[in-house]
């Protein structure tokens, strides 16, 4: 699943068409979804970003192979062109810092970004937005450092009055190819094939039902050992009896572990 | 803009994190120049990056990054129970580099640190000052305890600096443990009997399976031979032995190969030991990476996991018997659970 966090509806517009998302009403936020994507519009600023991100992720409980994308426009100094996209590798806010890991190759610039509480009209030497820090703060409870992407598009050189809704839509739209490339690469790094097939998982569960908690942990470890060491499918037979005595359970576990780890 | 990049992991050291306090250091500049294509990220304190919660050690291992920092005291730690202190009254290790360039699946570092990145403390002089206070007695310092210093020698010149420091202090004994094939980086230094270069060897199949990014057995052996021929004290460590159904086909032939490559008479010591680890670290490793080593049904005693007495004794018996064809027993050291 890809979780997309944007502050403004204008930032969402291009993504809704591109990813064929439909409006949903699960949470009291503007949200769009497809089978693989959930997008939330948070509203502007640190608090809004943090609250909406927490609400979405708390509701959905992301997994180790999911990704979070915070996409948005930002102000930047003149060494960035208007419309240029970059990835943030350090997010600063007041005295705090976050460091998302960018562990995949990509062709964009990377930069620090400063999150502020008011639209920035004073010229600074690094890009500035209002949400990255809030999004990271909430999302880091749910994601590893390499599962979170901060994809920013420069909308102005510290002239917030020049930024219109139409401009935001256009700038994001023009960067959809860049975004696709980044998402592909990030997915390559994040994706992990499951160790067990569905059938194997079910078999492990039914056998575990015969065992105590500690025994089923030891049994699960032995199954992992077998799969990782032999790299072969796991064939396990479930006992014929419905229940096992304490002694039978221990003998059964011992024989399972022996077979799996020999 | 190239949208057609084939998805791939970043190269090693694609990002350099540099503490503000060391950005003007000569060594920092030297490293920055070597990695002129890396992204530079300035940080306040190395722990802000190295100790971040929720890092994925497994994924980071494929594209490790480097953090340059200034170490504050303590500069020395007492050697651990799991390693051999060779009966020195003073046995310390230096945390001057945290993390390792290599990626061995059985390494306790992945159970110990949140991050697969490496931290290099550029203020080597402060470590030397800390050691000076102990040099009234013979003192052993393991300089590659939580790392493999020779593996990144071309960047740091760290081993060279320690060896040169030891030349001036007769009570200072060093152990430089490595899996690298990088003897060439120190071969011009004068050899010193107080310094032991300790190479860890494994059969090539074990290297391929578990010791990712490390040099091949052939390369390690030729580095060992070069060091011995140049007059250095070399200890070969076949430790940890990773036990599986191929043990008899893998390990005795490794010993034969070692002694057909080097002159057994010139080998300082051979260390043999089977895999063991604190059960706390093992538990962490199980969560971090998919390795059959982590999921083997070990015996647990006093918070240490091991293959258990029977297998351990068999390992040491088979290997000692093979090794004594070449060297006397006195030069063989073994690590066994008490
Ligand atoms: S070489 Fe040593 S320190 Fe480095 S990863 Fe391997 S076991 Fe760990």
JSON list of N, CA and C in Angstrom, two decimals, chain A residues 89-90 97 99 101-108 110 140 143-146 177-178 181 184-185 188-189 192-195 221 224-225 228-229 257 261, chain B residues 1-3 5 7-11 15 17 39 41-44 48-49 52-56 59-60 63 210 244-245 286 290-292 295-297:
[
{"chain": "A", "resi": 89, "resn": "UNK", "atom": "N", "xyz": [16.30, 14.86, 2.42]},
{"chain": "A", "resi": 89, "resn": "UNK", "atom": "CA", "xyz": [17.01, 13.87, 3.23]},
{"chain": "A", "resi": 89, "resn": "UNK", "atom": "C", "xyz": [17.26, 14.36, 4.66]},
{"chain": "A", "resi": 90, "resn": "UNK", "atom": "N", "xyz": [16.89, 15.59, 4.92]},
{"chain": "A", "resi": 90, "resn": "UNK", "atom": "CA", "xyz": [16.95, 16.10, 6.30]},
{"chain": "A", "resi": 90, "resn": "UNK", "atom": "C", "xyz": [15.80, 17.09, 6.46]},
{"chain": "A", "resi": 97, "resn": "UNK", "atom": "N", "xyz": [15.36, 17.67, 14.19]},
{"chain": "A", "resi": 97, "resn": "UNK", "atom": "CA", "xyz": [15.77, 17.18, 12.86]},
{"chain": "A", "resi": 97, "resn": "UNK", "atom": "C", "xyz": [15.24, 15.78, 12.67]},
{"chain": "A", "resi": 99, "resn": "UNK", "atom": "N", "xyz": [15.81, 12.52, 9.70]},
{"chain": "A", "resi": 99, "resn": "UNK", "atom": "CA", "xyz": [16.62, 12.10, 8.55]},
{"chain": "A", "resi": 99, "resn": "UNK", "atom": "C", "xyz": [15.99, 10.90, 7.87]},
{"chain": "A", "resi": 101, "resn": "UNK", "atom": "N", "xyz": [15.81, 8.00, 5.30]},
{"chain": "A", "resi": 101, "resn": "UNK", "atom": "CA", "xyz": [16.86, 7.31, 4.54]},
{"chain": "A", "resi": 101, "resn": "UNK", "atom": "C", "xyz": [16.46, 7.22, 3.08]},
{"chain": "A", "resi": 102, "resn": "UNK", "atom": "N", "xyz": [17.33, 7.66, 2.20]},
{"chain": "A", "resi": 102, "resn": "UNK", "atom": "CA", "xyz": [17.07, 7.47, 0.76]},
{"chain": "A", "resi": 102, "resn": "UNK", "atom": "C", "xyz": [18.07, 6.43, 0.29]},
{"chain": "A", "resi": 103, "resn": "UNK", "atom": "N", "xyz": [17.62, 5.20, 0.14]},
{"chain": "A", "resi": 103, "resn": "UNK", "atom": "CA", "xyz": [18.54, 4.08, -0.09]},
{"chain": "A", "resi": 103, "resn": "UNK", "atom": "C", "xyz": [18.44, 3.54, -1.51]},
{"chain": "A", "resi": 104, "resn": "UNK", "atom": "N", "xyz": [17.77, 4.28, -2.39]},
{"chain": "A", "resi": 104, "resn": "UNK", "atom": "CA", "xyz": [17.65, 3.83, -3.78]},
{"chain": "A", "resi": 104, "resn": "UNK", "atom": "C", "xyz": [18.25, 4.91, -4.70]},
{"chain": "A", "resi": 105, "resn": "UNK", "atom": "N", "xyz": [18.73, 4.46, -5.87]},
{"chain": "A", "resi": 105, "resn": "UNK", "atom": "CA", "xyz": [19.27, 5.40, -6.85]},
{"chain": "A", "resi": 105, "resn": "UNK", "atom": "C", "xyz": [18.11, 6.18, -7.46]},
{"chain": "A", "resi": 106, "resn": "UNK", "atom": "N", "xyz": [18.34, 7.45, -7.72]},
{"chain": "A", "resi": 106, "resn": "UNK", "atom": "CA", "xyz": [17.32, 8.25, -8.41]},
{"chain": "A", "resi": 106, "resn": "UNK", "atom": "C", "xyz": [18.03, 9.40, -9.10]},
{"chain": "A", "resi": 107, "resn": "UNK", "atom": "N", "xyz": [17.30, 10.11, -9.95]},
{"chain": "A", "resi": 107, "resn": "UNK", "atom": "CA", "xyz": [17.98, 11.14, -10.74]},
{"chain": "A", "resi": 107, "resn": "UNK", "atom": "C", "xyz": [17.64, 12.56, -10.27]},
{"chain": "A", "resi": 108, "resn": "UNK", "atom": "N", "xyz": [16.96, 12.67, -9.14]},
{"chain": "A", "resi": 108, "resn": "UNK", "atom": "CA", "xyz": [16.59, 14.01, -8.65]},
{"chain": "A", "resi": 108, "resn": "UNK", "atom": "C", "xyz": [17.67, 14.58, -7.74]},
{"chain": "A", "resi": 110, "resn": "UNK", "atom": "N", "xyz": [18.78, 16.04, -4.09]},
{"chain": "A", "resi": 110, "resn": "UNK", "atom": "CA", "xyz": [18.36, 15.83, -2.70]},
{"chain": "A", "resi": 110, "resn": "UNK", "atom": "C", "xyz": [18.69, 17.10, -1.93]},
{"chain": "A", "resi": 140, "resn": "UNK", "atom": "N", "xyz": [6.70, 8.34, 11.53]},
{"chain": "A", "resi": 140, "resn": "UNK", "atom": "CA", "xyz": [7.85, 7.55, 12.01]},
{"chain": "A", "resi": 140, "resn": "UNK", "atom": "C", "xyz": [7.44, 6.55, 13.10]},
{"chain": "A", "resi": 143, "resn": "UNK", "atom": "N", "xyz": [6.46, 3.69, 10.31]},
{"chain": "A", "resi": 143, "resn": "UNK", "atom": "CA", "xyz": [7.33, 3.29, 9.20]},
{"chain": "A", "resi": 143, "resn": "UNK", "atom": "C", "xyz": [8.79, 3.31, 9.60]},
{"chain": "A", "resi": 144, "resn": "UNK", "atom": "N", "xyz": [9.59, 2.49, 8.91]},
{"chain": "A", "resi": 144, "resn": "UNK", "atom": "CA", "xyz": [11.04, 2.59, 9.06]},
{"chain": "A", "resi": 144, "resn": "UNK", "atom": "C", "xyz": [11.52, 3.83, 8.29]},
{"chain": "A", "resi": 145, "resn": "UNK", "atom": "N", "xyz": [12.75, 4.22, 8.61]},
{"chain": "A", "resi": 145, "resn": "UNK", "atom": "CA", "xyz": [13.27, 5.47, 8.05]},
{"chain": "A", "resi": 145, "resn": "UNK", "atom": "C", "xyz": [13.36, 5.45, 6.52]},
{"chain": "A", "resi": 146, "resn": "UNK", "atom": "N", "xyz": [13.46, 4.24, 5.93]},
{"chain": "A", "resi": 146, "resn": "UNK", "atom": "CA", "xyz": [13.59, 4.19, 4.46]},
{"chain": "A", "resi": 146, "resn": "UNK", "atom": "C", "xyz": [12.24, 4.01, 3.76]},
{"chain": "A", "resi": 177, "resn": "UNK", "atom": "N", "xyz": [6.06, 12.02, -14.02]},
{"chain": "A", "resi": 177, "resn": "UNK", "atom": "CA", "xyz": [7.03, 11.01, -14.49]},
{"chain": "A", "resi": 177, "resn": "UNK", "atom": "C", "xyz": [8.16, 10.84, -13.48]},
{"chain": "A", "resi": 178, "resn": "UNK", "atom": "N", "xyz": [8.63, 11.98, -12.96]},
{"chain": "A", "resi": 178, "resn": "UNK", "atom": "CA", "xyz": [9.67, 11.89, -11.92]},
{"chain": "A", "resi": 178, "resn": "UNK", "atom": "C", "xyz": [9.15, 11.11, -10.72]},
{"chain": "A", "resi": 181, "resn": "UNK", "atom": "N", "xyz": [9.08, 7.38, -11.35]},
{"chain": "A", "resi": 181, "resn": "UNK", "atom": "CA", "xyz": [10.42, 6.78, -11.33]},
{"chain": "A", "resi": 181, "resn": "UNK", "atom": "C", "xyz": [10.88, 6.60, -9.88]},
{"chain": "A", "resi": 184, "resn": "UNK", "atom": "N", "xyz": [8.95, 3.73, -8.19]},
{"chain": "A", "resi": 184, "resn": "UNK", "atom": "CA", "xyz": [9.42, 2.42, -8.66]},
{"chain": "A", "resi": 184, "resn": "UNK", "atom": "C", "xyz": [10.69, 2.01, -7.95]},
{"chain": "A", "resi": 185, "resn": "UNK", "atom": "N", "xyz": [11.63, 2.95, -7.87]},
{"chain": "A", "resi": 185, "resn": "UNK", "atom": "CA", "xyz": [12.92, 2.64, -7.25]},
{"chain": "A", "resi": 185, "resn": "UNK", "atom": "C", "xyz": [12.76, 2.38, -5.76]},
{"chain": "A", "resi": 188, "resn": "UNK", "atom": "N", "xyz": [11.35, -0.99, -5.11]},
{"chain": "A", "resi": 188, "resn": "UNK", "atom": "CA", "xyz": [12.35, -2.05, -5.32]},
{"chain": "A", "resi": 188, "resn": "UNK", "atom": "C", "xyz": [13.14, -2.32, -4.03]},
{"chain": "A", "resi": 189, "resn": "UNK", "atom": "N", "xyz": [13.46, -1.24, -3.32]},
{"chain": "A", "resi": 189, "resn": "UNK", "atom": "CA", "xyz": [14.26, -1.36, -2.09]},
{"chain": "A", "resi": 189, "resn": "UNK", "atom": "C", "xyz": [13.40, -1.85, -0.91]},
{"chain": "A", "resi": 192, "resn": "UNK", "atom": "N", "xyz": [9.65, -6.90, 0.01]},
{"chain": "A", "resi": 192, "resn": "UNK", "atom": "CA", "xyz": [10.27, -8.14, 0.49]},
{"chain": "A", "resi": 192, "resn": "UNK", "atom": "C", "xyz": [9.30, -9.25, 0.18]},
{"chain": "A", "resi": 193, "resn": "UNK", "atom": "N", "xyz": [9.77, -10.31, -0.46]},
{"chain": "A", "resi": 193, "resn": "UNK", "atom": "CA", "xyz": [8.87, -11.43, -0.70]},
{"chain": "A", "resi": 193, "resn": "UNK", "atom": "C", "xyz": [8.61, -12.14, 0.62]},
{"chain": "A", "resi": 194, "resn": "UNK", "atom": "N", "xyz": [7.37, -12.58, 0.84]},
{"chain": "A", "resi": 194, "resn": "UNK", "atom": "CA", "xyz": [7.13, -13.28, 2.10]},
{"chain": "A", "resi": 194, "resn": "UNK", "atom": "C", "xyz": [7.93, -14.57, 2.17]},
{"chain": "A", "resi": 195, "resn": "UNK", "atom": "N", "xyz": [8.34, -14.93, 3.37]},
{"chain": "A", "resi": 195, "resn": "UNK", "atom": "CA", "xyz": [9.16, -16.14, 3.54]},
{"chain": "A", "resi": 195, "resn": "UNK", "atom": "C", "xyz": [8.31, -17.40, 3.30]},
{"chain": "A", "resi": 221, "resn": "UNK", "atom": "N", "xyz": [10.64, -20.83, 14.64]},
{"chain": "A", "resi": 221, "resn": "UNK", "atom": "CA", "xyz": [12.06, -20.60, 14.32]},
{"chain": "A", "resi": 221, "resn": "UNK", "atom": "C", "xyz": [12.62, -21.73, 13.46]},
{"chain": "A", "resi": 224, "resn": "UNK", "atom": "N", "xyz": [11.51, -21.33, 9.96]},
{"chain": "A", "resi": 224, "resn": "UNK", "atom": "CA", "xyz": [12.30, -20.27, 9.30]},
{"chain": "A", "resi": 224, "resn": "UNK", "atom": "C", "xyz": [13.65, -20.86, 8.91]},
{"chain": "A", "resi": 225, "resn": "UNK", "atom": "N", "xyz": [14.27, -21.59, 9.83]},
{"chain": "A", "resi": 225, "resn": "UNK", "atom": "CA", "xyz": [15.58, -22.18, 9.54]},
{"chain": "A", "resi": 225, "resn": "UNK", "atom": "C", "xyz": [15.49, -23.04, 8.29]},
{"chain": "A", "resi": 228, "resn": "UNK", "atom": "N", "xyz": [15.04, -20.98, 5.07]},
{"chain": "A", "resi": 228, "resn": "UNK", "atom": "CA", "xyz": [16.22, -20.16, 4.73]},
{"chain": "A", "resi": 228, "resn": "UNK", "atom": "C", "xyz": [17.41, -21.04, 4.38]},
{"chain": "A", "resi": 229, "resn": "UNK", "atom": "N", "xyz": [17.53, -22.16, 5.06]},
{"chain": "A", "resi": 229, "resn": "UNK", "atom": "CA", "xyz": [18.70, -23.00, 4.85]},
{"chain": "A", "resi": 229, "resn": "UNK", "atom": "C", "xyz": [18.53, -23.86, 3.59]},
{"chain": "A", "resi": 257, "resn": "UNK", "atom": "N", "xyz": [11.42, -30.32, 15.26]},
{"chain": "A", "resi": 257, "resn": "UNK", "atom": "CA", "xyz": [12.65, -29.50, 15.21]},
{"chain": "A", "resi": 257, "resn": "UNK", "atom": "C", "xyz": [13.79, -30.30, 14.60]},
{"chain": "A", "resi": 261, "resn": "UNK", "atom": "N", "xyz": [15.66, -29.03, 11.20]},
{"chain": "A", "resi": 261, "resn": "UNK", "atom": "CA", "xyz": [16.97, -28.39, 11.34]},
{"chain": "A", "resi": 261, "resn": "UNK", "atom": "C", "xyz": [18.13, -29.34, 11.13]},
{"chain": "B", "resi": 1, "resn": "UNK", "atom": "N", "xyz": [16.03, 14.80, -17.86]},
{"chain": "B", "resi": 1, "resn": "UNK", "atom": "CA", "xyz": [15.93, 13.94, -16.67]},
{"chain": "B", "resi": 1, "resn": "UNK", "atom": "C", "xyz": [15.79, 12.49, -17.10]},
{"chain": "B", "resi": 2, "resn": "UNK", "atom": "N", "xyz": [16.57, 11.62, -16.50]},
{"chain": "B", "resi": 2, "resn": "UNK", "atom": "CA", "xyz": [16.51, 10.21, -16.89]},
{"chain": "B", "resi": 2, "resn": "UNK", "atom": "C", "xyz": [15.49, 9.45, -16.03]},
{"chain": "B", "resi": 3, "resn": "UNK", "atom": "N", "xyz": [14.35, 9.09, -16.66]},
{"chain": "B", "resi": 3, "resn": "UNK", "atom": "CA", "xyz": [13.33, 8.37, -15.91]},
{"chain": "B", "resi": 3, "resn": "UNK", "atom": "C", "xyz": [13.54, 6.86, -15.99]},
{"chain": "B", "resi": 5, "resn": "UNK", "atom": "N", "xyz": [16.13, 4.94, -15.19]},
{"chain": "B", "resi": 5, "resn": "UNK", "atom": "CA", "xyz": [17.10, 4.29, -14.31]},
{"chain": "B", "resi": 5, "resn": "UNK", "atom": "C", "xyz": [16.53, 2.95, -13.86]},
{"chain": "B", "resi": 7, "resn": "UNK", "atom": "N", "xyz": [15.78, 0.29, -11.29]},
{"chain": "B", "resi": 7, "resn": "UNK", "atom": "CA", "xyz": [15.76, 0.43, -9.83]},
{"chain": "B", "resi": 7, "resn": "UNK", "atom": "C", "xyz": [16.94, -0.29, -9.19]},
{"chain": "B", "resi": 8, "resn": "UNK", "atom": "N", "xyz": [17.60, 0.38, -8.28]},
{"chain": "B", "resi": 8, "resn": "UNK", "atom": "CA", "xyz": [18.73, -0.26, -7.61]},
{"chain": "B", "resi": 8, "resn": "UNK", "atom": "C", "xyz": [18.98, 0.40, -6.26]},
{"chain": "B", "resi": 9, "resn": "UNK", "atom": "N", "xyz": [19.71, -0.32, -5.42]},
{"chain": "B", "resi": 9, "resn": "UNK", "atom": "CA", "xyz": [20.11, 0.25, -4.13]},
{"chain": "B", "resi": 9, "resn": "UNK", "atom": "C", "xyz": [21.19, 1.29, -4.39]},
{"chain": "B", "resi": 10, "resn": "UNK", "atom": "N", "xyz": [21.30, 2.27, -3.50]},
{"chain": "B", "resi": 10, "resn": "UNK", "atom": "CA", "xyz": [22.39, 3.25, -3.61]},
{"chain": "B", "resi": 10, "resn": "UNK", "atom": "C", "xyz": [23.72, 2.55, -3.39]},
{"chain": "B", "resi": 11, "resn": "UNK", "atom": "N", "xyz": [24.78, 3.12, -3.95]},
{"chain": "B", "resi": 11, "resn": "UNK", "atom": "CA", "xyz": [26.12, 2.62, -3.67]},
{"chain": "B", "resi": 11, "resn": "UNK", "atom": "C", "xyz": [26.46, 2.88, -2.20]},
{"chain": "B", "resi": 15, "resn": "UNK", "atom": "N", "xyz": [25.71, 8.72, 0.89]},
{"chain": "B", "resi": 15, "resn": "UNK", "atom": "CA", "xyz": [25.43, 9.86, 1.76]},
{"chain": "B", "resi": 15, "resn": "UNK", "atom": "C", "xyz": [26.49, 9.91, 2.86]},
{"chain": "B", "resi": 17, "resn": "UNK", "atom": "N", "xyz": [27.24, 11.73, 6.37]},
{"chain": "B", "resi": 17, "resn": "UNK", "atom": "CA", "xyz": [26.70, 12.56, 7.44]},
{"chain": "B", "resi": 17, "resn": "UNK", "atom": "C", "xyz": [27.89, 13.11, 8.22]},
{"chain": "B", "resi": 39, "resn": "UNK", "atom": "N", "xyz": [26.19, 12.67, -1.30]},
{"chain": "B", "resi": 39, "resn": "UNK", "atom": "CA", "xyz": [25.43, 13.79, -0.77]},
{"chain": "B", "resi": 39, "resn": "UNK", "atom": "C", "xyz": [25.93, 14.05, 0.65]},
{"chain": "B", "resi": 41, "resn": "UNK", "atom": "N", "xyz": [25.43, 15.63, 4.29]},
{"chain": "B", "resi": 41, "resn": "UNK", "atom": "CA", "xyz": [24.37, 16.09, 5.19]},
{"chain": "B", "resi": 41, "resn": "UNK", "atom": "C", "xyz": [25.02, 16.45, 6.52]},
{"chain": "B", "resi": 42, "resn": "UNK", "atom": "N", "xyz": [24.90, 17.69, 6.91]},
{"chain": "B", "resi": 42, "resn": "UNK", "atom": "CA", "xyz": [25.52, 18.11, 8.17]},
{"chain": "B", "resi": 42, "resn": "UNK", "atom": "C", "xyz": [24.58, 17.80, 9.34]},
{"chain": "B", "resi": 43, "resn": "UNK", "atom": "N", "xyz": [25.20, 17.33, 10.43]},
{"chain": "B", "resi": 43, "resn": "UNK", "atom": "CA", "xyz": [24.39, 16.93, 11.58]},
{"chain": "B", "resi": 43, "resn": "UNK", "atom": "C", "xyz": [24.99, 17.52, 12.86]},
{"chain": "B", "resi": 44, "resn": "UNK", "atom": "N", "xyz": [24.18, 17.55, 13.91]},
{"chain": "B", "resi": 44, "resn": "UNK", "atom": "CA", "xyz": [24.68, 18.09, 15.18]},
{"chain": "B", "resi": 44, "resn": "UNK", "atom": "C", "xyz": [25.48, 17.03, 15.91]},
{"chain": "B", "resi": 48, "resn": "UNK", "atom": "N", "xyz": [22.13, 11.45, 16.39]},
{"chain": "B", "resi": 48, "resn": "UNK", "atom": "CA", "xyz": [20.88, 11.90, 15.74]},
{"chain": "B", "resi": 48, "resn": "UNK", "atom": "C", "xyz": [20.59, 11.05, 14.51]},
{"chain": "B", "resi": 49, "resn": "UNK", "atom": "N", "xyz": [21.65, 10.50, 13.90]},
{"chain": "B", "resi": 49, "resn": "UNK", "atom": "CA", "xyz": [21.48, 9.67, 12.71]},
{"chain": "B", "resi": 49, "resn": "UNK", "atom": "C", "xyz": [21.66, 8.19, 13.05]},
{"chain": "B", "resi": 52, "resn": "UNK", "atom": "N", "xyz": [18.87, 6.63, 15.35]},
{"chain": "B", "resi": 52, "resn": "UNK", "atom": "CA", "xyz": [17.45, 6.86, 15.04]},
{"chain": "B", "resi": 52, "resn": "UNK", "atom": "C", "xyz": [16.65, 5.59, 15.31]},
{"chain": "B", "resi": 53, "resn": "UNK", "atom": "N", "xyz": [15.45, 5.74, 15.83]},
{"chain": "B", "resi": 53, "resn": "UNK", "atom": "CA", "xyz": [14.62, 4.54, 15.96]},
{"chain": "B", "resi": 53, "resn": "UNK", "atom": "C", "xyz": [14.12, 4.10, 14.58]},
{"chain": "B", "resi": 54, "resn": "UNK", "atom": "N", "xyz": [13.72, 2.85, 14.48]},
{"chain": "B", "resi": 54, "resn": "UNK", "atom": "CA", "xyz": [13.07, 2.35, 13.25]},
{"chain": "B", "resi": 54, "resn": "UNK", "atom": "C", "xyz": [13.92, 2.37, 12.00]},
{"chain": "B", "resi": 55, "resn": "UNK", "atom": "N", "xyz": [15.23, 2.12, 12.15]},
{"chain": "B", "resi": 55, "resn": "UNK", "atom": "CA", "xyz": [16.04, 1.94, 10.94]},
{"chain": "B", "resi": 55, "resn": "UNK", "atom": "C", "xyz": [15.97, 0.47, 10.57]},
{"chain": "B", "resi": 56, "resn": "UNK", "atom": "N", "xyz": [16.12, 0.18, 9.31]},
{"chain": "B", "resi": 56, "resn": "UNK", "atom": "CA", "xyz": [16.08, -1.21, 8.87]},
{"chain": "B", "resi": 56, "resn": "UNK", "atom": "C", "xyz": [17.50, -1.67, 8.56]},
{"chain": "B", "resi": 59, "resn": "UNK", "atom": "N", "xyz": [18.05, -3.56, 5.14]},
{"chain": "B", "resi": 59, "resn": "UNK", "atom": "CA", "xyz": [18.01, -2.74, 3.92]},
{"chain": "B", "resi": 59, "resn": "UNK", "atom": "C", "xyz": [19.21, -1.80, 3.89]},
{"chain": "B", "resi": 60, "resn": "UNK", "atom": "N", "xyz": [19.53, -1.21, 5.04]},
{"chain": "B", "resi": 60, "resn": "UNK", "atom": "CA", "xyz": [20.69, -0.31, 5.08]},
{"chain": "B", "resi": 60, "resn": "UNK", "atom": "C", "xyz": [21.98, -1.03, 4.74]},
{"chain": "B", "resi": 63, "resn": "UNK", "atom": "N", "xyz": [23.23, -0.57, 1.29]},
{"chain": "B", "resi": 63, "resn": "UNK", "atom": "CA", "xyz": [23.77, 0.73, 0.87]},
{"chain": "B", "resi": 63, "resn": "UNK", "atom": "C", "xyz": [24.21, 1.49, 2.11]},
{"chain": "B", "resi": 210, "resn": "UNK", "atom": "N", "xyz": [27.31, -16.29, 3.89]},
{"chain": "B", "resi": 210, "resn": "UNK", "atom": "CA", "xyz": [27.05, -15.47, 5.09]},
{"chain": "B", "resi": 210, "resn": "UNK", "atom": "C", "xyz": [27.93, -14.24, 5.25]},
{"chain": "B", "resi": 244, "resn": "UNK", "atom": "N", "xyz": [27.06, -26.85, 9.99]},
{"chain": "B", "resi": 244, "resn": "UNK", "atom": "CA", "xyz": [25.90, -27.42, 9.28]},
{"chain": "B", "resi": 244, "resn": "UNK", "atom": "C", "xyz": [26.28, -28.79, 8.75]},
{"chain": "B", "resi": 245, "resn": "UNK", "atom": "N", "xyz": [25.43, -29.36, 7.92]},
{"chain": "B", "resi": 245, "resn": "UNK", "atom": "CA", "xyz": [25.65, -30.74, 7.46]},
{"chain": "B", "resi": 245, "resn": "UNK", "atom": "C", "xyz": [26.93, -30.88, 6.64]},
{"chain": "B", "resi": 286, "resn": "UNK", "atom": "N", "xyz": [17.12, -11.96, 14.79]},
{"chain": "B", "resi": 286, "resn": "UNK", "atom": "CA", "xyz": [15.99, -12.69, 14.20]},
{"chain": "B", "resi": 286, "resn": "UNK", "atom": "C", "xyz": [14.96, -11.72, 13.63]},
{"chain": "B", "resi": 290, "resn": "UNK", "atom": "N", "xyz": [16.77, -12.08, 7.59]},
{"chain": "B", "resi": 290, "resn": "UNK", "atom": "CA", "xyz": [16.44, -13.46, 7.33]},
{"chain": "B", "resi": 290, "resn": "UNK", "atom": "C", "xyz": [17.72, -14.24, 7.13]},
{"chain": "B", "resi": 291, "resn": "UNK", "atom": "N", "xyz": [18.14, -14.92, 8.17]},
{"chain": "B", "resi": 291, "resn": "UNK", "atom": "CA", "xyz": [19.35, -15.72, 8.05]},
{"chain": "B", "resi": 291, "resn": "UNK", "atom": "C", "xyz": [19.11, -17.02, 8.78]},
{"chain": "B", "resi": 292, "resn": "UNK", "atom": "N", "xyz": [19.48, -18.13, 8.14]},
{"chain": "B", "resi": 292, "resn": "UNK", "atom": "CA", "xyz": [19.29, -19.42, 8.83]},
{"chain": "B", "resi": 292, "resn": "UNK", "atom": "C", "xyz": [20.14, -19.47, 10.10]},
{"chain": "B", "resi": 295, "resn": "UNK", "atom": "N", "xyz": [18.18, -18.62, 13.11]},
{"chain": "B", "resi": 295, "resn": "UNK", "atom": "CA", "xyz": [17.04, -19.46, 13.50]},
{"chain": "B", "resi": 295, "resn": "UNK", "atom": "C", "xyz": [17.43, -20.89, 13.87]},
{"chain": "B", "resi": 296, "resn": "UNK", "atom": "N", "xyz": [18.72, -21.18, 13.93]},
{"chain": "B", "resi": 296, "resn": "UNK", "atom": "CA", "xyz": [19.17, -22.52, 14.33]},
{"chain": "B", "resi": 296, "resn": "UNK", "atom": "C", "xyz": [18.73, -22.78, 15.79]},
{"chain": "B", "resi": 297, "resn": "UNK", "atom": "N", "xyz": [18.36, -24.01, 16.12]},
{"chain": "B", "resi": 297, "resn": "UNK", "atom": "CA", "xyz": [17.92, -24.27, 17.51]},
{"chain": "B", "resi": 297, "resn": "UNK", "atom": "C", "xyz": [19.10, -24.41, 18.47]}
]
